[in-house]
Structures are given as C-alpha cells and as structure tokens.
CSV table of C-alpha atoms in Angstrom, one decimal:
chain,number,residue,atom,x,y,z
P,1,UNK,CA,0.0,0.0,0.0
P,2,UNK,CA,1.6,3.3,-1.1
P,3,UNK,CA,1.0,6.1,1.4
P,4,UNK,CA,2.6,9.5,1.3
P,5,UNK,CA,4.8,10.4,4.2
P,6,UNK,CA,2.9,12.5,6.6
P,7,UNK,CA,5.8,14.2,8.4
P,8,UNK,CA,5.1,12.3,11.6
P,9,UNK,CA,7.5,9.3,11.9
P,10,UNK,CA,5.6,6.2,12.8
P,11,UNK,CA,6.9,3.5,15.2
P,12,UNK,CA,9.3,1.2,13.4
P,13,UNK,CA,9.5,3.6,10.4
P,14,UNK,CA,7.1,1.5,8.2
P,15,UNK,CA,3.5,2.0,7.3
P,16,UNK,CA,0.9,-0.7,8.1
P,17,UNK,CA,0.4,-3.4,5.5
P,18,UNK,CA,-2.9,-3.7,3.6
P,19,UNK,CA,-3.9,-6.7,5.7
P,20,UNK,CA,-3.2,-4.9,9.0
P,21,UNK,CA,-5.2,-1.9,7.9
P,22,UNK,CA,-8.1,-4.0,6.8
P,23,UNK,CA,-8.3,-6.1,9.9
P,24,UNK,CA,-8.0,-3.0,12.1
P,25,UNK,CA,-10.9,-1.4,10.1
P,26,UNK,CA,-13.0,-4.5,10.7
P,27,UNK,CA,-12.6,-4.2,14.5
P,28,UNK,CA,-10.1,-7.0,15.0
P,29,UNK,CA,-7.8,-6.8,18.0
P,30,UNK,CA,-4.6,-5.0,16.9
P,31,UNK,CA,-1.1,-5.7,18.3
P,32,UNK,CA,0.5,-2.9,20.4
P,33,UNK,CA,2.8,-2.0,17.6
P,34,UNK,CA,-0.1,-1.4,15.2
P,35,UNK,CA,-1.9,0.8,17.8
P,36,UNK,CA,1.3,2.8,18.4
P,37,UNK,CA,1.9,3.2,14.7
P,38,UNK,CA,-1.7,4.5,14.2
P,39,UNK,CA,-1.2,7.0,17.0
P,40,UNK,CA,1.7,8.6,15.2
P,41,UNK,CA,0.8,8.1,11.5
P,42,UNK,CA,-2.0,10.2,10.0
P,43,UNK,CA,-1.7,8.5,6.6
P,44,UNK,CA,-2.4,5.1,8.0
P,45,UNK,CA,-5.3,6.4,10.1
P,46,UNK,CA,-6.8,7.8,7.0
P,47,UNK,CA,-6.4,4.4,5.2
P,48,UNK,CA,-8.0,2.5,8.1
P,49,UNK,CA,-10.9,5.1,8.2
P,50,UNK,CA,-11.4,4.6,4.4
P,51,UNK,CA,-11.5,0.8,4.8
P,52,UNK,CA,-13.9,1.1,7.8
P,53,UNK,CA,-16.4,3.3,5.7
P,54,UNK,CA,-16.2,0.8,2.8
P,55,UNK,CA,-16.9,-2.1,5.2
P,56,UNK,CA,-19.9,-0.3,6.7
P,57,UNK,CA,-21.3,0.3,3.2
P,58,UNK,CA,-20.8,-3.3,2.3
P,59,UNK,CA,-22.5,-4.6,5.4
P,60,UNK,CA,-25.6,-2.4,4.6
P,61,UNK,CA,-26.3,-4.0,1.3
P,62,UNK,CA,-28.7,-7.0,0.9
P,63,UNK,CA,-26.3,-8.8,-1.3
P,64,UNK,CA,-22.8,-8.0,-2.8
P,65,UNK,CA,-22.1,-9.5,-6.2
P,66,UNK,CA,-19.0,-11.8,-6.3
P,67,UNK,CA,-15.7,-10.1,-6.9
P,68,UNK,CA,-12.9,-11.8,-8.8
P,69,UNK,CA,-10.1,-12.4,-6.2
P,70,UNK,CA,-6.5,-11.9,-7.6
P,71,UNK,CA,-4.1,-14.8,-7.1
P,72,UNK,CA,-2.4,-14.7,-3.7
P,73,UNK,CA,-5.1,-12.7,-1.9
P,74,UNK,CA,-6.4,-15.6,0.2
P,75,UNK,CA,-2.9,-16.7,1.0
P,76,UNK,CA,-2.1,-13.2,2.3
P,77,UNK,CA,-5.2,-13.1,4.4
P,78,UNK,CA,-4.5,-16.6,5.8
P,79,UNK,CA,-1.0,-15.6,6.8
P,80,UNK,CA,-2.3,-12.7,8.8
P,81,UNK,CA,-5.3,-14.5,10.4
P,82,UNK,CA,-3.9,-18.0,10.8
P,83,UNK,CA,-6.8,-19.6,8.9
P,84,UNK,CA,-5.6,-22.2,6.3
P,85,UNK,CA,-8.8,-22.8,4.3
P,86,UNK,CA,-10.6,-20.7,1.7
P,87,UNK,CA,-13.8,-19.1,3.0
P,88,UNK,CA,-17.1,-20.7,2.0
P,89,UNK,CA,-20.2,-18.9,0.7
P,90,UNK,CA,-22.2,-17.7,3.8
P,91,UNK,CA,-25.6,-19.2,4.3
P,92,UNK,CA,-28.3,-16.6,5.1
P,93,UNK,CA,-29.7,-17.0,8.6
P,94,UNK,CA,-33.4,-17.2,9.1
P,95,UNK,CA,-35.1,-14.0,10.1
P,96,UNK,CA,-36.5,-14.2,13.6
P,97,UNK,CA,-40.2,-13.3,14.3
P,98,UNK,CA,-39.0,-10.7,16.8
P,99,UNK,CA,-35.8,-8.7,16.7
P,100,UNK,CA,-34.0,-8.8,20.0
P,101,UNK,CA,-31.5,-6.2,21.1
P,102,UNK,CA,-28.0,-7.3,20.2
P,103,UNK,CA,-26.1,-9.0,23.0
P,104,UNK,CA,-22.3,-8.7,23.5
P,105,UNK,CA,-20.4,-11.8,22.7
P,106,UNK,CA,-16.7,-12.7,22.7
P,107,UNK,CA,-14.8,-12.7,19.4
P,108,UNK,CA,-14.4,-16.3,18.3
P,109,UNK,CA,-10.9,-17.7,18.0
P,110,UNK,CA,-11.2,-18.5,14.3
P,111,UNK,CA,-12.6,-15.6,12.2
P,112,UNK,CA,-15.8,-16.6,10.4
P,113,UNK,CA,-15.8,-16.9,6.6
P,114,UNK,CA,-17.8,-13.7,6.1
P,115,UNK,CA,-15.1,-11.6,7.8
P,116,UNK,CA,-12.5,-13.1,5.5
P,117,UNK,CA,-14.7,-12.5,2.5
P,118,UNK,CA,-15.1,-8.9,3.5
P,119,UNK,CA,-11.4,-8.5,4.2
P,120,UNK,CA,-10.5,-9.9,0.8
P,121,UNK,CA,-13.1,-7.7,-0.9
P,122,UNK,CA,-11.5,-4.6,0.8
P,123,UNK,CA,-8.1,-5.7,-0.4
P,124,UNK,CA,-9.3,-6.2,-3.9
P,125,UNK,CA,-11.0,-2.8,-3.8
P,126,UNK,CA,-7.7,-1.2,-2.7
P,127,UNK,CA,-5.8,-2.9,-5.6
P,128,UNK,CA,-8.4,-2.8,-8.4
P,129,UNK,CA,-10.4,0.3,-7.4
P,130,UNK,CA,-13.8,-1.4,-7.0
P,131,UNK,CA,-15.6,-3.7,-4.6
P,132,UNK,CA,-18.1,-5.0,-7.1
P,133,UNK,CA,-21.6,-4.3,-8.2
P,134,UNK,CA,-24.4,-4.2,-5.6
P,135,UNK,CA,-27.2,-6.5,-6.6
P,136,UNK,CA,-30.6,-6.1,-4.9
P,137,UNK,CA,-32.6,-9.3,-4.8
P,138,UNK,CA,-36.2,-8.2,-4.4
P,139,UNK,CA,-37.9,-11.1,-6.2
P,140,UNK,CA,-40.4,-10.8,-9.0
P,141,UNK,CA,-42.3,-7.5,-9.1
P,142,UNK,CA,-45.5,-7.3,-11.0
P,143,UNK,CA,-45.6,-4.3,-13.4
P,144,UNK,CA,-47.7,-1.4,-12.2
P,145,UNK,CA,-50.1,-0.1,-14.8
P,146,UNK,CA,-49.6,3.6,-15.5
P,147,UNK,CA,-52.9,5.4,-15.9
P,148,UNK,CA,-53.3,7.3,-19.2
P,149,UNK,CA,-53.2,11.1,-19.1
P,150,UNK,CA,-56.5,12.8,-18.5
P,151,UNK,CA,-58.2,13.9,-21.7
P,152,UNK,CA,-57.8,17.6,-22.6
P,153,UNK,CA,-61.2,19.3,-23.0
P,154,UNK,CA,-60.1,22.9,-23.6
P,155,UNK,CA,-57.1,25.2,-23.2
P,156,UNK,CA,-56.2,28.8,-23.3
P,157,UNK,CA,-53.1,31.0,-23.6
P,158,UNK,CA,-53.3,33.8,-21.0
P,159,UNK,CA,-52.1,37.1,-22.4
P,160,UNK,CA,-50.8,39.9,-20.2
P,161,UNK,CA,-53.1,42.8,-19.5
P,162,UNK,CA,-51.5,44.9,-16.7
P,163,UNK,CA,-48.3,42.8,-16.4
P,164,UNK,CA,-45.4,41.4,-18.3
P,165,UNK,CA,-46.3,37.8,-17.3
P,166,UNK,CA,-47.6,34.8,-19.2
P,167,UNK,CA,-49.8,31.9,-18.5
P,168,UNK,CA,-51.8,28.9,-19.7
P,169,UNK,CA,-55.0,27.3,-18.7
P,170,UNK,CA,-56.1,23.7,-19.3
P,171,UNK,CA,-59.3,21.9,-18.7
P,172,UNK,CA,-59.1,18.1,-18.3
P,173,UNK,CA,-61.8,15.4,-18.0
P,174,UNK,CA,-61.1,13.6,-14.6
P,175,UNK,CA,-63.5,11.0,-13.4
P,176,UNK,CA,-66.4,12.6,-15.1
P,177,UNK,CA,-65.6,16.1,-13.9
P,178,UNK,CA,-63.8,19.1,-15.4
P,179,UNK,CA,-60.6,20.0,-13.7
P,180,UNK,CA,-59.0,23.4,-14.4
P,181,UNK,CA,-55.3,23.9,-14.2
P,182,UNK,CA,-53.8,27.4,-14.4
P,183,UNK,CA,-50.1,28.1,-14.5
P,184,UNK,CA,-48.6,31.6,-14.6
P,185,UNK,CA,-45.1,33.0,-14.8
P,186,UNK,CA,-43.6,36.5,-14.2
P,187,UNK,CA,-46.7,37.9,-12.3
P,188,UNK,CA,-46.5,39.1,-8.7
P,189,UNK,CA,-49.5,39.6,-6.5
P,190,UNK,CA,-50.2,42.9,-4.8
P,191,UNK,CA,-48.0,43.6,-1.8
P,192,UNK,CA,-50.9,42.9,0.6
P,193,UNK,CA,-52.9,40.4,-1.6
P,194,UNK,CA,-53.0,37.3,-3.8
P,195,UNK,CA,-53.5,36.2,-7.4
P,196,UNK,CA,-57.0,34.8,-8.0
P,197,UNK,CA,-58.5,32.8,-10.9
P,198,UNK,CA,-61.9,33.5,-12.4
P,199,UNK,CA,-64.2,32.4,-15.2
P,200,UNK,CA,-65.9,35.2,-17.1
P,201,UNK,CA,-68.8,35.2,-19.6
P,202,UNK,CA,-69.5,37.7,-22.4
P,203,UNK,CA,-72.2,39.5,-20.4
P,204,UNK,CA,-70.0,40.4,-17.4
P,205,UNK,CA,-70.9,37.3,-15.3
P,206,UNK,CA,-68.1,35.8,-13.4
P,207,UNK,CA,-67.2,32.8,-11.2
P,208,UNK,CA,-64.6,33.1,-8.5
P,209,UNK,CA,-62.4,30.0,-8.4
P,210,UNK,CA,-59.9,30.8,-5.7
P,211,UNK,CA,-56.3,32.0,-5.1
P,212,UNK,CA,-53.2,30.6,-6.8
P,213,UNK,CA,-50.7,28.8,-4.7
P,214,UNK,CA,-47.4,30.2,-5.9
P,215,UNK,CA,-47.8,30.2,-9.7
P,216,UNK,CA,-50.3,27.5,-10.0
P,217,UNK,CA,-54.0,26.8,-9.5
P,218,UNK,CA,-55.8,23.5,-9.7
P,219,UNK,CA,-59.5,22.9,-9.0
P,220,UNK,CA,-62.4,20.7,-10.0
P,221,UNK,CA,-65.1,22.9,-11.5
P,222,UNK,CA,-68.7,22.7,-10.3
P,223,UNK,CA,-70.8,20.3,-12.4
P,224,UNK,CA,-73.2,23.0,-13.5
P,225,UNK,CA,-70.5,25.3,-15.0
P,226,UNK,CA,-71.1,25.8,-18.7
P,227,UNK,CA,-67.7,26.2,-20.3
P,228,UNK,CA,-69.3,27.4,-23.6
P,229,UNK,CA,-70.6,30.4,-21.7
P,230,UNK,CA,-67.9,30.9,-19.1
P,231,UNK,CA,-65.1,30.5,-21.6
P,232,UNK,CA,-62.7,33.3,-20.5
P,233,UNK,CA,-60.0,32.5,-17.8
P,234,UNK,CA,-59.0,35.6,-15.9
P,235,UNK,CA,-56.2,36.1,-13.3
P,236,UNK,CA,-56.4,39.2,-11.1
P,237,UNK,CA,-54.6,40.8,-8.2
P,238,UNK,CA,-56.9,40.7,-5.2
P,239,UNK,CA,-56.2,42.6,-1.9
P,240,UNK,CA,-56.9,40.9,1.4
P,241,UNK,CA,-59.7,43.3,2.3
P,242,UNK,CA,-62.5,40.9,2.9
P,243,UNK,CA,-64.3,41.9,-0.3
P,244,UNK,CA,-65.1,38.7,-2.3
P,245,UNK,CA,-65.8,40.7,-5.5
P,246,UNK,CA,-63.4,41.1,-8.4
P,247,UNK,CA,-60.9,43.9,-7.9
P,248,UNK,CA,-60.9,44.9,-11.6
P,249,UNK,CA,-57.1,44.6,-11.5
P,250,UNK,CA,-56.7,41.8,-14.1
P,251,UNK,CA,-53.2,40.8,-15.0
P,252,UNK,CA,-53.7,37.8,-17.4
P,253,UNK,CA,-56.7,36.7,-19.5
P,254,UNK,CA,-57.4,34.2,-22.3
P,255,UNK,CA,-60.2,32.4,-24.2
P,256,UNK,CA,-60.7,28.7,-23.8
P,257,UNK,CA,-60.7,26.8,-27.0
P,258,UNK,CA,-62.3,23.3,-27.2
P,259,UNK,CA,-60.0,20.4,-27.7
P,260,UNK,CA,-60.8,16.9,-28.9
P,261,UNK,CA,-61.1,14.6,-25.9
P,262,UNK,CA,-58.4,12.0,-26.3
P,263,UNK,CA,-56.0,10.1,-24.1
C-alpha cells in the first residue's frame, strides 16, 4: 500500500500493510505496535478510516455481487489470520419473528468466513479500485399499470393585461368532472394580496375559483359550470380586504378553445 509520508515518523519507520489496515478497520484486536503506529501516523489512520467506511457500506447491502479475487489474496489473508482454508459462501440465517437487542459476545478464536470474504473484498478494492456491483434481490415484481393522461377538453393561452407575465389554462376530464389547471409566470400579486383565478362570460358574469398557490391553481369545476358560456379565464390581483368581488385589477386573460377529448 503506497502512502505519502505525513511528516510524523511512525513507530518502526514502516506503514501498516494492507492486511493490517483492513483487519483493524474490521474491528479485529490489533497488536500494540499497530496501535502505536496509528497513534503517530495520519496517513495510516486515513487508510483505516477509508476501509472502515467501505466495510460499513458493504454490510448495509442486501447482497454483494461476487468479486474476482487476484491470485495470492487468500494466502495473504491466511498468513495474517492463521486460517488455512478458503472461505465458503455464507448461508443466510433465518429472520426471527421478533428482533431482540444485540447481546455482546466474545470474538471467536477463528474468524468466520464472512469476515475473511469482506477483508478480501476490501483488499481487492484497494488494488483494483472497486468492490463489485451491488445487486438487490427483491424477487419478482408485478408491473404497475400507468394510468393514461386525463383527456384535454379545452385550453387557453393567457395574455398579459396589466403585467409582463404569461400563463396557460387547461381543462381536463377527470373521473367525469372538469378540472381546471392554471399556470402563470412572471406575475407578482399585490403587496398585501394574492393572485386569484376566475371564469368570465361575455355579459360580465363571473365565477370566483380561488387564489393561486405560488404560480399554479388546480381545482375541480362545479358540475353546472357551462364552459361554452364561461369560456374566459382571468387572473387578477386581489387585496386581502374581505371583499369577495373582483378587484378589476386583471393581469392575465385568455379564451378557452375546445380540444378533442383523447388520451
């Protein structure tokens, strides 16, 4: 493992080997010389921290895809750990009905295969630059049907009146009802008020729909609204003065045009 000199001479004058750094990151008991070295060597502490973060990420996955192990890796791990056999594929343990708090237990004399596999994967990641590909095994998932878009009944481009803004209005058929969506841009409400949407007819009749939230308004229109009559969409600045009537301060307005109802 190539580490830059950190200016603080470590005990013994040599950095930790990859195997020592990995096993320390996995929480294995370290000889006194390793602890003394880490106390004096920032480069090795950084290396151990990097291995520890990688080990934590690896444990958090449901399954880690197999990683090709270079020749000599298992032998190097065996020399450090004293284990003389290759690790076997771990067998998943059954999930208990109730999860009990973890109980402290002594470290076994022989390190289990899963620790060796994780140590080898960390060593391979240090030499090859990757641990492998995370594979999630979630079983077969039935495809979810995506509902078709709501048919467009009518639409309007909202032209500026007393503003420099723009807007659009769309009427969709949703579950047998008409839903109006108004979107505006570049229009600010009065300092002490809101922007409000309206439907107007040619004779001066109007229907108050409600205030915009930010730059958008969405509402289901009453079933008795005749869009052939109330075909003008109006956006106005309304002060918060308790008066439900139109302020006559319209900023955007457009005429709804019928659209063919299609998906």
